[in-house]
CSV table of C-alpha atoms and ligand atoms in Angstrom, one decimal:
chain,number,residue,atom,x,y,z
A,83,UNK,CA,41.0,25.9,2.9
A,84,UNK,CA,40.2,27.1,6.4
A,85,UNK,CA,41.5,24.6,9.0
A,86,UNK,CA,38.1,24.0,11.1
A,87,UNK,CA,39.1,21.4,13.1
A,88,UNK,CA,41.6,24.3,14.4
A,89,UNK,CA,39.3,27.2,14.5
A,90,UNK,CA,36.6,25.3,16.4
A,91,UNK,CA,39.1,23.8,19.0
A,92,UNK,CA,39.7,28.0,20.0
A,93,UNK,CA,36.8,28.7,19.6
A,94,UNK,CA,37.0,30.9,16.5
A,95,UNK,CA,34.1,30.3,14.8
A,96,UNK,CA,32.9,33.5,13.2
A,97,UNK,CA,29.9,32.1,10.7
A,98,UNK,CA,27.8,31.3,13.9
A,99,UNK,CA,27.1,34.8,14.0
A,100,UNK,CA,25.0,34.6,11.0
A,101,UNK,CA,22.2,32.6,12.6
A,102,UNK,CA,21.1,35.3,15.1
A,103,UNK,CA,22.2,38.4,12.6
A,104,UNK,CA,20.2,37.1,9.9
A,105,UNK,CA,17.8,34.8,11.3
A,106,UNK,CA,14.5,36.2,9.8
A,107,UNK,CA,16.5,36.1,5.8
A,108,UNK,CA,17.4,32.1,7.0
A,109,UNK,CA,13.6,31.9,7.8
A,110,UNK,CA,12.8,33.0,4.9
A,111,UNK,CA,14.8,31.0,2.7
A,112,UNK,CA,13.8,28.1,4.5
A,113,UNK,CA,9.9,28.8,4.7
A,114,UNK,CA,10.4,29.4,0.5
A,115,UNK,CA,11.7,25.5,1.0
A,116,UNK,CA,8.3,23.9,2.2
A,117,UNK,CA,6.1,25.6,0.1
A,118,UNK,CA,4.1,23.5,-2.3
A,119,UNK,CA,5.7,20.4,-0.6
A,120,UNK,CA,3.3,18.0,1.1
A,121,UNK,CA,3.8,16.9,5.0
A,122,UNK,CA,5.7,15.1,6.0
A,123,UNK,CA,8.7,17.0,4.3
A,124,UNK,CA,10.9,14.0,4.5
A,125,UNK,CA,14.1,14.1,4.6
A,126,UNK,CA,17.0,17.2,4.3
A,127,UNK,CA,20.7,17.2,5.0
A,128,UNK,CA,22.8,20.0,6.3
A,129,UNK,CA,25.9,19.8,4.2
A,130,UNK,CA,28.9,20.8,6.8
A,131,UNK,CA,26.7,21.1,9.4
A,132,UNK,CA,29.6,22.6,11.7
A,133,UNK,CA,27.7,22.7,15.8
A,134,UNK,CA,24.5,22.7,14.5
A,135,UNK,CA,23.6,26.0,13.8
A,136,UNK,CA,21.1,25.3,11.4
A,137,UNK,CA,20.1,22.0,11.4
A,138,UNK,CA,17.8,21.8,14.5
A,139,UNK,CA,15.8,24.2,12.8
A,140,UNK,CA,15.1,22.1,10.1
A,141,UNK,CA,14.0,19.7,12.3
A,142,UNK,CA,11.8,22.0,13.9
A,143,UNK,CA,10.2,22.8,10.8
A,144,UNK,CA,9.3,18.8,10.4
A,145,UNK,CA,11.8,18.1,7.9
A,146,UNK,CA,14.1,14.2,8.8
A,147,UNK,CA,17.3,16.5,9.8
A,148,UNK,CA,20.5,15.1,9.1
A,149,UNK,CA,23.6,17.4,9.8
A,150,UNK,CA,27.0,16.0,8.3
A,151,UNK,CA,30.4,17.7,9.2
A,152,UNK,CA,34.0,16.5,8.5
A,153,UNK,CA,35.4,18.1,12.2
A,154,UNK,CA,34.2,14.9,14.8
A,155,UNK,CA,34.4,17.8,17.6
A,156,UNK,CA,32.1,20.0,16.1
A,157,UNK,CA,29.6,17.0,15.4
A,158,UNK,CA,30.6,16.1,19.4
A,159,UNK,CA,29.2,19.9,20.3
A,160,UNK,CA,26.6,19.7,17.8
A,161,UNK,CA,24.9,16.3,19.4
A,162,UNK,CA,25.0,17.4,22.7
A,163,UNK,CA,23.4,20.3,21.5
A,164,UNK,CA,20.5,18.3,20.9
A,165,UNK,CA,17.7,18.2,20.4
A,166,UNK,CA,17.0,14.4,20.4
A,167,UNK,CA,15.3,13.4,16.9
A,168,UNK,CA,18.0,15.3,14.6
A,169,UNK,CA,21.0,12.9,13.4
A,170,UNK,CA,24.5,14.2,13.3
A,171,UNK,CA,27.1,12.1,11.3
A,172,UNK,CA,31.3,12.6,10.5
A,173,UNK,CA,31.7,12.8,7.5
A,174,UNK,CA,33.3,14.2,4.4
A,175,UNK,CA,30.7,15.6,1.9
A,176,UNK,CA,33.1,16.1,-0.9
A,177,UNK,CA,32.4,12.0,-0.8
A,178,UNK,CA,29.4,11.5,0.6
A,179,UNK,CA,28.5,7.8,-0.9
A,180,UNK,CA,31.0,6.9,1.8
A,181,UNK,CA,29.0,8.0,4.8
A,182,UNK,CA,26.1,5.7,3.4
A,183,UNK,CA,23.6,8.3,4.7
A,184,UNK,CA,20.3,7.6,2.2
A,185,UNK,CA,18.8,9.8,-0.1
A,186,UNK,CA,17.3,13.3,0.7
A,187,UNK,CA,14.7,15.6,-0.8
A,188,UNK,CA,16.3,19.0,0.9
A,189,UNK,CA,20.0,20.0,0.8
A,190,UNK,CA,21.2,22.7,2.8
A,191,UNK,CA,24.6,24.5,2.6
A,192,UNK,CA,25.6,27.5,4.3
A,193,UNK,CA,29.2,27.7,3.9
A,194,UNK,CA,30.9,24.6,3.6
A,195,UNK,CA,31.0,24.8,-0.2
A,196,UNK,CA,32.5,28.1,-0.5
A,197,UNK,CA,35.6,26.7,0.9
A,198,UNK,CA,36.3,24.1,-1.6
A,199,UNK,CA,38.3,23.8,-5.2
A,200,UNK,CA,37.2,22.4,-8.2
A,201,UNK,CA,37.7,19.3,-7.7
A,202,UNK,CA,36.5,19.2,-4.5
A,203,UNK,CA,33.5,21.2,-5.7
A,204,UNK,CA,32.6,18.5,-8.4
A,205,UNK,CA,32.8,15.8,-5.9
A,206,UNK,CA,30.5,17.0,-3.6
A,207,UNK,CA,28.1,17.8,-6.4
A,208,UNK,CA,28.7,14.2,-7.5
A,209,UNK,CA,27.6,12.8,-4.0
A,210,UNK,CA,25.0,15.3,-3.5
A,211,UNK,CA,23.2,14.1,-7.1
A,212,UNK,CA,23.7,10.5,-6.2
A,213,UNK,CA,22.1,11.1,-3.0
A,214,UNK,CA,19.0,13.1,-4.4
A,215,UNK,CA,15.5,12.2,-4.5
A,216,UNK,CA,13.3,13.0,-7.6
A,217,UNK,CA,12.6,16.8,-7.4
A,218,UNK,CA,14.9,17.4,-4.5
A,219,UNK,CA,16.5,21.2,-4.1
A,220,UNK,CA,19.2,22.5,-2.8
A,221,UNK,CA,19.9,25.6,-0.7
A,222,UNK,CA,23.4,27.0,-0.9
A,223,UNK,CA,24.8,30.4,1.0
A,224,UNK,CA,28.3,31.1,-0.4
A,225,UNK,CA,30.6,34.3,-0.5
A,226,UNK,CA,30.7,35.5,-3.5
A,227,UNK,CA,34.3,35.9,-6.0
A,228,UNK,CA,36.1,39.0,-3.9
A,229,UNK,CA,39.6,39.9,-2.3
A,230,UNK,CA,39.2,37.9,0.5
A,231,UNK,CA,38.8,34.8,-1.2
A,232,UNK,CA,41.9,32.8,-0.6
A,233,UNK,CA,41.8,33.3,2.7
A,234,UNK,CA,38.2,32.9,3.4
A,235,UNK,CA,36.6,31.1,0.4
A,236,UNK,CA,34.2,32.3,-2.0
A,237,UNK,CA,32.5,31.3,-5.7
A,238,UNK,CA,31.0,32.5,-8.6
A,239,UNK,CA,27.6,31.4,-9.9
A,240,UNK,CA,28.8,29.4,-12.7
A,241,UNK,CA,31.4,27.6,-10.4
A,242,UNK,CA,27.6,26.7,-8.6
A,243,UNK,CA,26.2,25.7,-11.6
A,244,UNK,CA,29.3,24.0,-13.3
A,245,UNK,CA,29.5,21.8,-10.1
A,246,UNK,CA,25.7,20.8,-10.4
A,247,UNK,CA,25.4,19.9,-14.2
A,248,UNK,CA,22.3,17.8,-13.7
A,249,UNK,CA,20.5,20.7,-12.0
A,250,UNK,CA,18.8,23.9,-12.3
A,251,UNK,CA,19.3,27.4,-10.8
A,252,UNK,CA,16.2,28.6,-9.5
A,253,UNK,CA,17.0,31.4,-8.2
A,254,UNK,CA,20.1,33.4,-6.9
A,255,UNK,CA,19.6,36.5,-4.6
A,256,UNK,CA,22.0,38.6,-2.2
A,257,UNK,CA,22.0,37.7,1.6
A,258,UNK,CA,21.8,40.0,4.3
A,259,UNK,CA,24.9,41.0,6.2
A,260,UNK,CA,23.7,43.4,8.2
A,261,UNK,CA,24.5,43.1,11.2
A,262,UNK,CA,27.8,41.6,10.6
A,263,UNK,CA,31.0,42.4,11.5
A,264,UNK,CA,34.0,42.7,8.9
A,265,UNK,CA,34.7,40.5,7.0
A,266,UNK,CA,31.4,38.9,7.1
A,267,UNK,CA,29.8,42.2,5.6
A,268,UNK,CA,32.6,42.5,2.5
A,269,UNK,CA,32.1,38.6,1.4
A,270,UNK,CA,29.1,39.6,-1.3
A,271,UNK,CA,27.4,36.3,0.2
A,272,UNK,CA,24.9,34.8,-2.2
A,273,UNK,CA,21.7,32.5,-1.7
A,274,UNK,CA,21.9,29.8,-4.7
A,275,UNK,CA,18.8,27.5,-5.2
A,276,UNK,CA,18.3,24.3,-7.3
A,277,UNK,CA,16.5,21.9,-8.3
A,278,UNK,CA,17.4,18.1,-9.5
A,279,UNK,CA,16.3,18.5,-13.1
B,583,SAM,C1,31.8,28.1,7.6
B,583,SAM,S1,31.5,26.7,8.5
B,583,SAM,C2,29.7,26.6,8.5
B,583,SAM,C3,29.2,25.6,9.5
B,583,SAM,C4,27.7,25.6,9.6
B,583,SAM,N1,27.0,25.4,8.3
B,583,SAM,C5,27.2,26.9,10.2
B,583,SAM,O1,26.6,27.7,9.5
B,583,SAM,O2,27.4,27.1,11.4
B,583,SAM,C6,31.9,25.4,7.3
B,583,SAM,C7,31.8,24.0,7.8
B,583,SAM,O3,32.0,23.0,6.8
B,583,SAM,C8,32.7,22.0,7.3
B,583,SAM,N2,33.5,21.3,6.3
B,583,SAM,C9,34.5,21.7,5.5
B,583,SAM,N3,34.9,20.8,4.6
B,583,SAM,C10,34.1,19.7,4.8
B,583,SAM,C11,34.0,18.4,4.2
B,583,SAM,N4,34.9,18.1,3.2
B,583,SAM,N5,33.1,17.6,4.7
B,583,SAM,C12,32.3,17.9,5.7
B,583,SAM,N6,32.3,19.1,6.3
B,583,SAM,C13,33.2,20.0,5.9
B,583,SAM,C14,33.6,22.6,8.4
B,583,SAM,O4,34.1,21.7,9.3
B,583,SAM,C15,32.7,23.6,9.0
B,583,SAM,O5,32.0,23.1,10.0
């Protein structure tokens, strides 16, 4: 697995591109995510939340954002980041009953699962189930299976759905790359969404 707490001590942190490159696909993943739910959206956790990219924006939105990440300096960059009102926690979310964070109705994952084995995988669907409300989804970006997978990650959808057994696979759709640099736009990235059966 990538070393993080490496890359984001020099500063070599080329996901944060995908914010701005593809914010109006995030948007609309994310709009997709309040639709028939009632206000107030409750609660959602950013799964390797990394320096906050993404989970301000679910705060924005009016969801109880929650951003977890397993690197302390990128949780350090993430709080004073701001804004006030969104909670940032260390933590490892391949065991997530550890970091004693609640339950959630909204999971969001843009690339912290990609990186993970099969163990590792299972795990964090373990925690992530245990920590689930009734009806709660799940929003995962992940590289898909290609060469560049054991350097930079990537899974198939059944490794998504064999580490979510108790869940179902709404919907699975390509993300946009464009406007992203190599390798970013040869990674075959894939927008998975559940749902807690
Ligand atoms: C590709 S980065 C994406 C970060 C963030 N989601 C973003 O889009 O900016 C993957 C993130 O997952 C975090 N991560 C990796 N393994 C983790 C684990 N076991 N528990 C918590 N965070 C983890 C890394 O520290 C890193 O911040």
């Amino acid at each position: 697995m990538a070393d993080y707490a490496r890359m984001y001590r020099f500063g070599v942190t080329p996901w944060e591109r995908y914010g701005e490159a593809a914010a109006a696909s995030v948007a609309a993943v994310l709009d997709r995510e309040e639709d028939g739910r009632s206000r107030p959206l409750g609660r959602a956790l950013d799964l390797g939340c990394g320096r906050g990219q993404f989970t301000p924006e679910l705060a924005r939105r009016g969801w109880e954002a929650v951003g977890v990440d397993c690197v302390p300096a990128a949780i350090e960059a993430a709080r004073a980041k701001g804004p006030e009102g969104v909670a940032y926690v260390v933590g490892d979310v391949t065991d997530l009953p550890a970091a004693g964070l609640g339950t959630f109705g909204f999971f969001l994952d843009i690339g912290c699962f990609q990186g993970f084995d099969a163990e590792q995988r299972a795990a964090q669907g373990r925690g992530v189930t245990a920590s689930a409300e009734p009806g709660a989804t799940l929003l995962m970006l992940a590289f898909g299976v290609t060469r560049l997978r054991s350097r930079i990650g990537g899974v198939s959808q059944a490794e998504v759905e064999d580490a979510f057994p108790g869940w179902d696979l709404l919907d699975v759709r390509a993300a946009d790359t464009a406007g992203l640099g190599w390798p970013m736009n040869r990674t075959s990235p894939q927008w998975y969404r559940l749902r807690l059966a």
